[in-house]
mmCIF file of C-alpha atoms in Angstrom:
data_model
loop_
_atom_site.group_PDB
_atom_site.id
_atom_site.type_symbol
_atom_site.label_atom_id
_atom_site.label_comp_id
_atom_site.label_asym_id
_atom_site.label_seq_id
_atom_site.Cartn_x
_atom_site.Cartn_y
_atom_site.Cartn_z
ATOM 1 C CA MET A 1 -0.156 -0.143 -0.135
ATOM 2 C CA LYS A 2 1.118 3.691 -0.190
ATOM 3 C CA ALA A 3 2.153 5.678 2.492
ATOM 4 C CA ILE A 4 4.114 8.580 3.908
ATOM 5 C CA LEU A 5 7.586 7.458 5.132
ATOM 6 C CA PRO A 6 10.052 9.802 7.096
ATOM 7 C CA GLY A 7 12.773 11.279 4.793
ATOM 8 C CA SER A 8 16.138 12.458 5.656
ATOM 9 C CA PRO A 9 16.022 14.621 9.199
ATOM 10 C CA ALA A 10 18.642 16.799 7.566
ATOM 11 C CA ASP A 11 16.764 17.557 4.653
ATOM 12 C CA THR A 12 14.131 20.550 5.047
ATOM 13 C CA ASP A 13 12.640 20.359 2.028
ATOM 14 C CA GLU A 14 11.892 16.497 1.750
ATOM 15 C CA PRO A 15 11.027 15.603 5.319
ATOM 16 C CA VAL A 16 8.824 12.564 4.185
ATOM 17 C CA VAL A 17 8.091 10.972 0.953
ATOM 18 C CA LEU A 18 5.042 8.971 -0.622
ATOM 19 C CA GLY A 19 6.433 5.390 -1.005
ATOM 20 C CA GLU A 20 5.399 1.920 -0.262
ATOM 21 C CA ALA A 21 4.550 0.047 3.259
ATOM 22 C CA ALA A 22 3.451 -3.096 4.481
ATOM 23 C CA GLU A 23 -0.295 -3.870 4.751
ATOM 24 C CA PRO A 24 -1.185 -3.625 8.703
ATOM 25 C CA GLN A 25 -1.430 -6.813 10.318
ATOM 26 C CA PRO A 26 -4.180 -5.855 13.200
ATOM 27 C CA ALA A 27 -4.236 -7.428 16.452
ATOM 28 C CA ASP A 28 -7.587 -9.161 17.694
ATOM 29 C CA ASP A 29 -8.821 -6.005 19.055
ATOM 30 C CA GLU A 30 -7.887 -3.673 16.316
ATOM 31 C CA ALA A 31 -9.607 -2.503 13.376
ATOM 32 C CA VAL A 32 -8.308 -1.833 9.932
ATOM 33 C CA ILE A 33 -9.232 1.741 8.719
ATOM 34 C CA GLU A 34 -9.379 2.778 5.056
ATOM 35 C CA VAL A 35 -8.127 6.492 5.307
ATOM 36 C CA GLU A 36 -9.557 9.227 3.917
ATOM 37 C CA ALA A 37 -8.077 12.315 5.752
ATOM 38 C CA PHE A 38 -5.470 12.913 8.198
ATOM 39 C CA SER A 39 -4.192 16.012 9.892
ATOM 40 C CA VAL A 40 -0.564 16.951 10.974
ATOM 41 C CA ASN A 41 0.615 18.086 14.346
ATOM 42 C CA ARG A 42 3.490 20.119 15.140
ATOM 43 C CA GLY A 43 4.677 17.324 17.573
ATOM 44 C CA GLU A 44 5.214 15.147 14.426
ATOM 45 C CA THR A 45 6.981 17.384 12.487
ATOM 46 C CA LEU A 46 9.677 17.729 15.134
ATOM 47 C CA GLN A 47 9.752 13.914 15.494
ATOM 48 C CA LEU A 48 10.770 13.742 11.883
ATOM 49 C CA GLU A 49 13.544 16.312 12.735
ATOM 50 C CA GLY A 50 15.023 13.171 14.507
ATOM 51 C CA GLY A 51 13.078 12.684 17.779
ATOM 52 C CA LEU A 52 13.018 9.521 19.843
ATOM 53 C CA ASP A 53 10.195 7.775 17.863
ATOM 54 C CA ARG A 54 11.530 9.099 14.672
ATOM 55 C CA ARG A 55 14.691 6.847 15.224
ATOM 56 C CA ARG A 56 12.893 3.743 16.503
ATOM 57 C CA ALA A 57 13.185 1.226 13.327
ATOM 58 C CA GLY A 58 9.986 1.289 11.105
ATOM 59 C CA TRP A 59 8.202 4.060 12.585
ATOM 60 C CA ARG A 60 5.924 6.383 10.439
ATOM 61 C CA PRO A 61 3.791 9.265 11.623
ATOM 62 C CA GLY A 62 0.284 9.414 11.879
ATOM 63 C CA LYS A 63 -1.703 9.920 15.061
ATOM 64 C CA ASP A 64 -4.813 11.892 13.663
ATOM 65 C CA VAL A 65 -7.192 9.750 11.091
ATOM 66 C CA ALA A 66 -10.703 9.691 9.520
ATOM 67 C CA GLY A 67 -12.066 7.122 7.351
ATOM 68 C CA THR A 68 -13.844 3.963 7.067
ATOM 69 C CA VAL A 69 -13.791 0.667 8.842
ATOM 70 C CA LEU A 70 -12.370 -1.806 6.117
ATOM 71 C CA ARG A 71 -12.177 -4.739 8.606
ATOM 72 C CA PRO A 72 -13.708 -4.872 12.001
ATOM 73 C CA ALA A 73 -11.930 -6.264 15.138
ATOM 74 C CA ALA A 74 -11.824 -9.960 15.224
ATOM 75 C CA ASP A 75 -12.714 -9.873 18.946
ATOM 76 C CA GLY A 76 -15.943 -8.275 17.801
ATOM 77 C CA SER A 77 -15.171 -5.069 19.527
ATOM 78 C CA GLY A 78 -15.733 -1.837 17.783
ATOM 79 C CA PRO A 79 -17.743 -0.763 14.689
ATOM 80 C CA ALA A 80 -18.843 -3.028 11.833
ATOM 81 C CA ASP A 81 -17.579 -2.988 8.448
ATOM 82 C CA GLY A 82 -18.356 -0.026 6.280
ATOM 83 C CA ALA A 83 -18.763 2.461 9.151
ATOM 84 C CA ARG A 84 -17.443 5.658 9.188
ATOM 85 C CA VAL A 85 -15.034 6.829 12.006
ATOM 86 C CA VAL A 86 -12.335 9.119 13.408
ATOM 87 C CA ALA A 87 -9.264 7.389 15.359
ATOM 88 C CA HIS A 88 -6.480 8.202 17.150
ATOM 89 C CA PRO A 89 -3.689 5.475 16.227
ATOM 90 C CA PRO A 90 -0.291 5.475 18.223
ATOM 91 C CA ALA A 91 1.537 6.168 14.588
ATOM 92 C CA TYR A 92 1.483 4.825 11.311
ATOM 93 C CA GLY A 93 -1.710 7.070 10.122
ATOM 94 C CA TRP A 94 -0.329 8.583 7.423
ATOM 95 C CA ALA A 95 -0.906 5.821 4.764
ATOM 96 C CA GLU A 96 -4.123 4.441 2.767
ATOM 97 C CA ARG A 97 -4.842 1.827 5.520
ATOM 98 C CA VAL A 98 -4.116 1.785 9.137
ATOM 99 C CA ALA A 99 -4.803 -0.394 12.207
ATOM 100 C CA VAL A 100 -6.227 0.968 15.241
ATOM 101 C CA PRO A 101 -7.114 -0.355 18.788
ATOM 102 C CA THR A 102 -11.196 -0.050 18.687
ATOM 103 C CA HIS A 103 -10.663 1.673 22.436
ATOM 104 C CA SER A 104 -9.320 4.551 20.316
ATOM 105 C CA LEU A 105 -12.121 5.340 17.952
ATOM 106 C CA THR A 106 -15.356 6.193 17.510
ATOM 107 C CA GLU A 107 -18.120 6.763 14.953
ATOM 108 C CA LEU A 108 -18.845 9.481 12.983
ATOM 109 C CA PRO A 109 -22.504 10.899 12.213
ATOM 110 C CA ASP A 110 -23.345 12.047 8.662
ATOM 111 C CA SER A 111 -23.070 15.493 9.665
ATOM 112 C CA VAL A 112 -19.305 15.568 10.510
ATOM 113 C CA ASP A 113 -16.821 15.134 7.402
ATOM 114 C CA ALA A 114 -13.804 13.518 7.259
ATOM 115 C CA VAL A 115 -11.682 16.446 6.897
ATOM 116 C CA THR A 116 -13.373 18.088 10.103
ATOM 117 C CA ALA A 117 -13.031 14.726 12.130
ATOM 118 C CA ALA A 118 -9.138 14.174 11.117
ATOM 119 C CA ALA A 119 -8.782 17.916 12.841
ATOM 120 C CA LEU A 120 -10.164 16.306 15.792
ATOM 121 C CA PRO A 121 -7.967 13.621 17.947
ATOM 122 C CA LEU A 122 -4.549 14.920 19.248
ATOM 123 C CA ALA A 123 -5.650 18.347 19.678
ATOM 124 C CA GLY A 124 -9.217 18.133 20.602
ATOM 125 C CA ILE A 125 -8.233 15.369 23.308
ATOM 126 C CA THR A 126 -5.350 17.268 24.650
ATOM 127 C CA ALA A 127 -7.849 20.308 25.109
ATOM 128 C CA LEU A 128 -10.091 18.200 27.020
ATOM 129 C CA ARG A 129 -7.838 16.740 29.326
ATOM 130 C CA LEU A 130 -5.738 19.501 29.902
ATOM 131 C CA LEU A 131 -9.265 21.422 31.048
ATOM 132 C CA ARG A 132 -9.830 18.640 33.225
ATOM 133 C CA ALA A 133 -6.580 18.731 34.726
ATOM 134 C CA ALA A 134 -7.093 22.568 35.190
ATOM 135 C CA GLY A 135 -10.584 21.778 37.402
ATOM 136 C CA PRO A 136 -13.960 23.711 37.318
ATOM 137 C CA LEU A 137 -13.036 27.189 35.405
ATOM 138 C CA ALA A 138 -16.819 28.987 35.645
ATOM 139 C CA GLY A 139 -15.994 32.407 36.970
ATOM 140 C CA ARG A 140 -12.348 32.001 36.656
ATOM 141 C CA THR A 141 -9.623 33.848 35.252
ATOM 142 C CA VAL A 142 -7.185 31.676 32.659
ATOM 143 C CA LEU A 143 -4.289 32.632 30.722
ATOM 144 C CA LEU A 144 -3.433 30.518 27.776
ATOM 145 C CA THR A 145 -0.064 30.997 26.081
ATOM 146 C CA GLY A 146 0.937 29.700 22.755
ATOM 147 C CA ALA A 147 -3.067 29.885 21.646
ATOM 148 C CA SER A 148 -2.884 30.299 18.330
ATOM 149 C CA GLY A 149 -2.542 26.573 17.379
ATOM 150 C CA GLY A 150 -5.037 23.338 17.198
ATOM 151 C CA VAL A 151 -4.985 22.684 21.223
ATOM 152 C CA GLY A 152 -5.401 26.366 21.689
ATOM 153 C CA HIS A 153 -8.192 26.868 19.644
ATOM 154 C CA TYR A 154 -9.980 24.335 21.363
ATOM 155 C CA VAL A 155 -8.960 25.106 24.744
ATOM 156 C CA THR A 156 -10.601 28.550 24.053
ATOM 157 C CA GLU A 157 -13.909 27.774 22.927
ATOM 158 C CA LEU A 158 -14.331 25.044 25.308
ATOM 159 C CA ALA A 159 -12.968 27.208 28.127
ATOM 160 C CA ALA A 160 -15.304 30.421 27.389
ATOM 161 C CA ALA A 161 -18.109 27.618 27.278
ATOM 162 C CA GLY A 162 -17.319 26.696 30.655
ATOM 163 C CA GLY A 163 -17.996 30.229 31.786
ATOM 164 C CA ALA A 164 -13.785 31.397 32.239
ATOM 165 C CA ARG A 165 -12.461 34.759 31.374
ATOM 166 C CA LEU A 166 -9.734 33.643 29.138
ATOM 167 C CA THR A 167 -6.775 35.874 28.007
ATOM 168 C CA ALA A 168 -4.864 34.184 24.754
ATOM 169 C CA VAL A 169 -1.458 34.776 23.734
ATOM 170 C CA SER A 170 -0.585 34.725 20.399
ATOM 171 C CA ALA A 171 2.534 35.797 18.310
ATOM 172 C CA THR A 172 0.608 38.213 16.044
ATOM 173 C CA ALA A 173 -3.091 39.905 16.616
ATOM 174 C CA GLU A 174 -3.429 37.946 12.979
ATOM 175 C CA ARG A 175 -2.920 34.504 14.024
ATOM 176 C CA GLY A 176 -5.123 35.329 17.274
ATOM 177 C CA ALA A 177 -7.873 36.998 15.767
ATOM 178 C CA LYS A 178 -10.174 33.582 15.682
ATOM 179 C CA LEU A 179 -9.581 33.264 19.486
ATOM 180 C CA MET A 180 -11.668 36.095 20.166
ATOM 181 C CA GLN A 181 -14.503 35.033 17.926
ATOM 182 C CA LEU A 182 -14.335 31.845 19.687
ATOM 183 C CA GLY A 183 -14.806 33.553 23.168
ATOM 184 C CA ALA A 184 -11.396 34.575 24.369
ATOM 185 C CA ALA A 185 -12.009 37.926 26.460
ATOM 186 C CA GLU A 186 -8.471 39.441 25.756
ATOM 187 C CA LEU A 187 -5.720 38.879 23.183
ATOM 188 C CA VAL A 188 -2.369 40.021 23.744
ATOM 189 C CA THR A 189 0.751 39.508 21.573
ATOM 190 C CA SER A 190 3.374 38.904 24.474
ATOM 191 C CA VAL A 191 3.112 37.201 27.725
ATOM 192 C CA ALA A 192 5.151 40.323 29.090
ATOM 193 C CA ASP A 193 1.734 42.385 28.235
ATOM 194 C CA VAL A 194 -0.260 40.547 30.585
ATOM 195 C CA SER A 195 -2.045 42.038 33.660
ATOM 196 C CA GLY A 196 -3.476 39.067 35.729
ATOM 197 C CA PRO A 197 -3.722 37.897 38.340
ATOM 198 C CA TYR A 198 -5.112 34.456 36.997
ATOM 199 C CA ASP A 199 -6.667 31.534 38.550
ATOM 200 C CA VAL A 200 -5.056 29.278 36.198
ATOM 201 C CA VAL A 201 -2.191 29.497 33.543
ATOM 202 C CA LEU A 202 -2.042 26.924 30.674
ATOM 203 C CA GLU A 203 1.658 27.157 29.423
ATOM 204 C CA SER A 204 3.154 25.798 26.230
ATOM 205 C CA VAL A 205 5.669 27.652 25.079
ATOM 206 C CA GLY A 206 8.566 27.378 27.712
ATOM 207 C CA GLY A 207 11.697 29.499 28.014
ATOM 208 C CA ASP A 208 11.074 32.552 29.186
ATOM 209 C CA SER A 209 7.359 32.517 28.937
ATOM 210 C CA LEU A 210 6.701 29.966 31.846
ATOM 211 C CA SER A 211 8.688 32.131 34.487
ATOM 212 C CA THR A 212 6.460 35.358 33.069
ATOM 213 C CA ALA A 213 3.487 33.607 32.994
ATOM 214 C CA LEU A 214 4.178 32.344 36.813
ATOM 215 C CA ALA A 215 4.488 35.853 38.022
ATOM 216 C CA ALA A 216 0.749 36.565 36.781
ATOM 217 C CA LEU A 217 -0.553 33.760 38.530
ATOM 218 C CA ALA A 218 -2.990 34.565 41.641
ATOM 219 C CA PRO A 219 -2.063 33.518 45.214
ATOM 220 C CA GLY A 220 -2.813 29.799 45.341
ATOM 221 C CA GLY A 221 -3.592 29.595 41.844
ATOM 222 C CA LEU A 222 -2.426 26.473 39.348
ATOM 223 C CA LEU A 223 -0.062 26.890 36.557
ATOM 224 C CA VAL A 224 -0.230 23.651 33.971
ATOM 225 C CA TRP A 225 2.727 23.220 31.643
ATOM 226 C CA PHE A 226 1.971 21.377 28.850
ATOM 227 C CA GLY A 227 4.302 21.838 26.263
ATOM 228 C CA GLN A 228 7.549 23.907 24.924
ATOM 229 C CA ALA A 229 6.647 25.204 21.733
ATOM 230 C CA GLY A 230 9.271 27.567 21.956
ATOM 231 C CA ARG A 231 11.995 24.717 22.310
ATOM 232 C CA ALA A 232 13.958 26.608 24.923
ATOM 233 C CA PRO A 233 14.511 25.350 28.301
ATOM 234 C CA VAL A 234 12.939 26.843 31.009
ATOM 235 C CA THR A 235 14.614 28.349 34.282
ATOM 236 C CA LEU A 236 12.524 29.070 37.506
ATOM 237 C CA ASP A 237 13.383 31.265 40.443
ATOM 238 C CA PHE A 238 11.331 29.307 42.922
ATOM 239 C CA PHE A 239 11.650 32.317 45.434
ATOM 240 C CA SER A 240 9.651 34.462 42.901
ATOM 241 C CA PHE A 241 6.599 32.583 44.426
ATOM 242 C CA PHE A 242 7.024 34.627 47.502
ATOM 243 C CA GLU A 243 6.920 37.907 45.179
ATOM 244 C CA GLY A 244 2.980 37.203 44.127
ATOM 245 C CA PRO A 245 1.620 33.647 43.386
ATOM 246 C CA ASN A 246 2.234 32.606 46.977
ATOM 247 C CA GLN A 247 1.323 28.627 47.768
ATOM 248 C CA ALA A 248 0.726 28.555 43.862
ATOM 249 C CA ARG A 249 1.192 25.217 42.238
ATOM 250 C CA ILE A 250 2.707 23.879 38.886
ATOM 251 C CA ALA A 251 1.735 20.587 37.269
ATOM 252 C CA HIS A 252 3.187 18.951 34.338
ATOM 253 C CA PHE A 253 0.450 17.652 31.850
ATOM 254 C CA ASP A 254 0.722 14.841 29.460
ATOM 255 C CA TYR A 255 -2.326 13.677 27.946
ATOM 256 C CA THR A 256 -1.206 10.072 27.658
ATOM 257 C CA ALA A 257 -0.700 9.915 31.299
ATOM 258 C CA SER A 258 -4.336 9.508 32.967
ATOM 259 C CA ASP A 259 -5.658 6.944 30.352
ATOM 260 C CA ALA A 260 -4.073 5.590 26.839
ATOM 261 C CA THR A 261 -7.580 4.714 25.539
ATOM 262 C CA TYR A 262 -9.219 7.833 23.412
ATOM 263 C CA GLY A 263 -12.471 6.502 22.130
ATOM 264 C CA GLN A 264 -14.782 8.172 24.825
ATOM 265 C CA ASP A 265 -13.074 11.444 24.579
ATOM 266 C CA LEU A 266 -13.297 11.303 20.630
ATOM 267 C CA ALA A 267 -16.926 10.582 20.853
ATOM 268 C CA ALA A 268 -17.409 13.784 23.254
ATOM 269 C CA LEU A 269 -15.404 15.515 20.676
ATOM 270 C CA VAL A 270 -17.777 14.681 17.800
ATOM 271 C CA ARG A 271 -20.956 15.193 19.704
ATOM 272 C CA LEU A 272 -19.659 18.930 20.673
ATOM 273 C CA VAL A 273 -18.822 19.376 16.741
ATOM 274 C CA ALA A 274 -22.145 17.759 15.628
ATOM 275 C CA GLY A 275 -24.037 20.115 17.906
ATOM 276 C CA GLY A 276 -22.413 23.266 16.849
ATOM 277 C CA ARG A 277 -20.546 23.634 20.178
ATOM 278 C CA LEU A 278 -16.795 22.976 18.965
ATOM 279 C CA HIS A 279 -15.278 24.851 15.790
ATOM 280 C CA PRO A 280 -12.379 22.967 14.514
ATOM 281 C CA GLU A 281 -10.127 25.544 12.937
ATOM 282 C CA ILE A 282 -8.922 24.291 9.626
ATOM 283 C CA GLY A 283 -5.938 26.079 8.637
ATOM 284 C CA THR A 284 -5.275 24.309 5.235
ATOM 285 C CA VAL A 285 -6.811 21.130 3.177
ATOM 286 C CA ARG A 286 -4.225 19.526 0.582
ATOM 287 C CA ASP A 287 -3.957 16.316 -1.172
ATOM 288 C CA TRP A 288 -1.439 13.883 0.776
ATOM 289 C CA THR A 289 1.033 14.298 -2.035
ATOM 290 C CA ARG A 290 1.506 17.816 -0.799
ATOM 291 C CA THR A 291 2.361 16.594 3.043
ATOM 292 C CA ALA A 292 5.929 17.889 2.611
ATOM 293 C CA ASP A 293 4.809 21.505 1.516
ATOM 294 C CA VAL A 294 2.248 21.443 4.722
ATOM 295 C CA ILE A 295 5.040 20.211 7.017
ATOM 296 C CA ALA A 296 7.086 23.030 6.142
ATOM 297 C CA GLY A 297 4.479 25.428 6.440
ATOM 298 C CA LEU A 298 3.713 24.263 10.162
ATOM 299 C CA ARG A 299 7.314 24.563 10.824
ATOM 300 C CA GLY A 300 7.544 28.183 9.400
ATOM 301 C CA ARG A 301 4.334 28.826 11.483
ATOM 302 C CA ARG A 302 2.542 30.017 8.261
ATOM 303 C CA ILE A 303 -0.766 27.497 9.187
ATOM 304 C CA ARG A 304 -3.122 28.674 11.689
ATOM 305 C CA GLY A 305 -4.930 26.153 13.139
ATOM 306 C CA ASN A 306 -5.015 22.292 12.085
ATOM 307 C CA ALA A 307 -3.553 21.228 8.681
ATOM 308 C CA VAL A 308 -5.423 18.454 6.976
ATOM 309 C CA LEU A 309 -4.602 16.067 3.903
ATOM 310 C CA THR A 310 -6.877 14.373 2.073
ATOM 311 C CA VAL A 311 -5.843 10.627 0.643
ATOM 312 C CA GLY A 312 -6.652 9.272 -2.637
#
């Protein structure tokens, strides 16, 4: 079958190539999906540069897919042959077909198309679980850094719908414009410009951003660190807690840590989209032969929201 294969980590012009891969060999609890669309996450572009998963023999990217069940799971779990689904496999999804555990997929209603669905899994699941980690948000002030990506769009819309007053930090006003439409109360282009104090800080940039955001945290507040998009290490002076956010907490977040099954969260996201309560931001939709171009666009931050590729 055809699949997107990793190219040379040193080759920025050709990080992936379209080639041939072996057909998926599903376990008893896995369904084989004929892929119609997949999305590219920024984390996958970093792995293609030479991360741990990239070095593992046989690894291929692909965590967010939508398509049709071609072969149901042998153990009888999951949807039947021909069902339209969205899924979150651990890898290998940028291909004509992929095997996915049935606990990590859910069926799609007719009202949700494959392109929209493919934009949901990693970013949507991360947003749902991040907000659960933050706790009840009704009436609380929230600061979200690195807000213009796929996760940021979902967090903004869900947090605002939950009653939070959210300040979004985006590198440019243009990249952050959609966040105001989704319910953000305020948009700033630098974390240094926030006023605070905030009950909750959701931090995804790293470097100086985290320490600056920490200073805007209210006493007893919570900072949840869930990424390092700026790729710069964080240095903290813990004595700074006494200058403002006394008794505050810092928590590290990993969306896979609490539960490595994703079907229920995918079903929740699909219900929200079908009900008009969640609106995926699709920054670009292209044929999968253009995957390398899309990766270049994501690395250069020229794509706002989710990047989706259609197969066939």
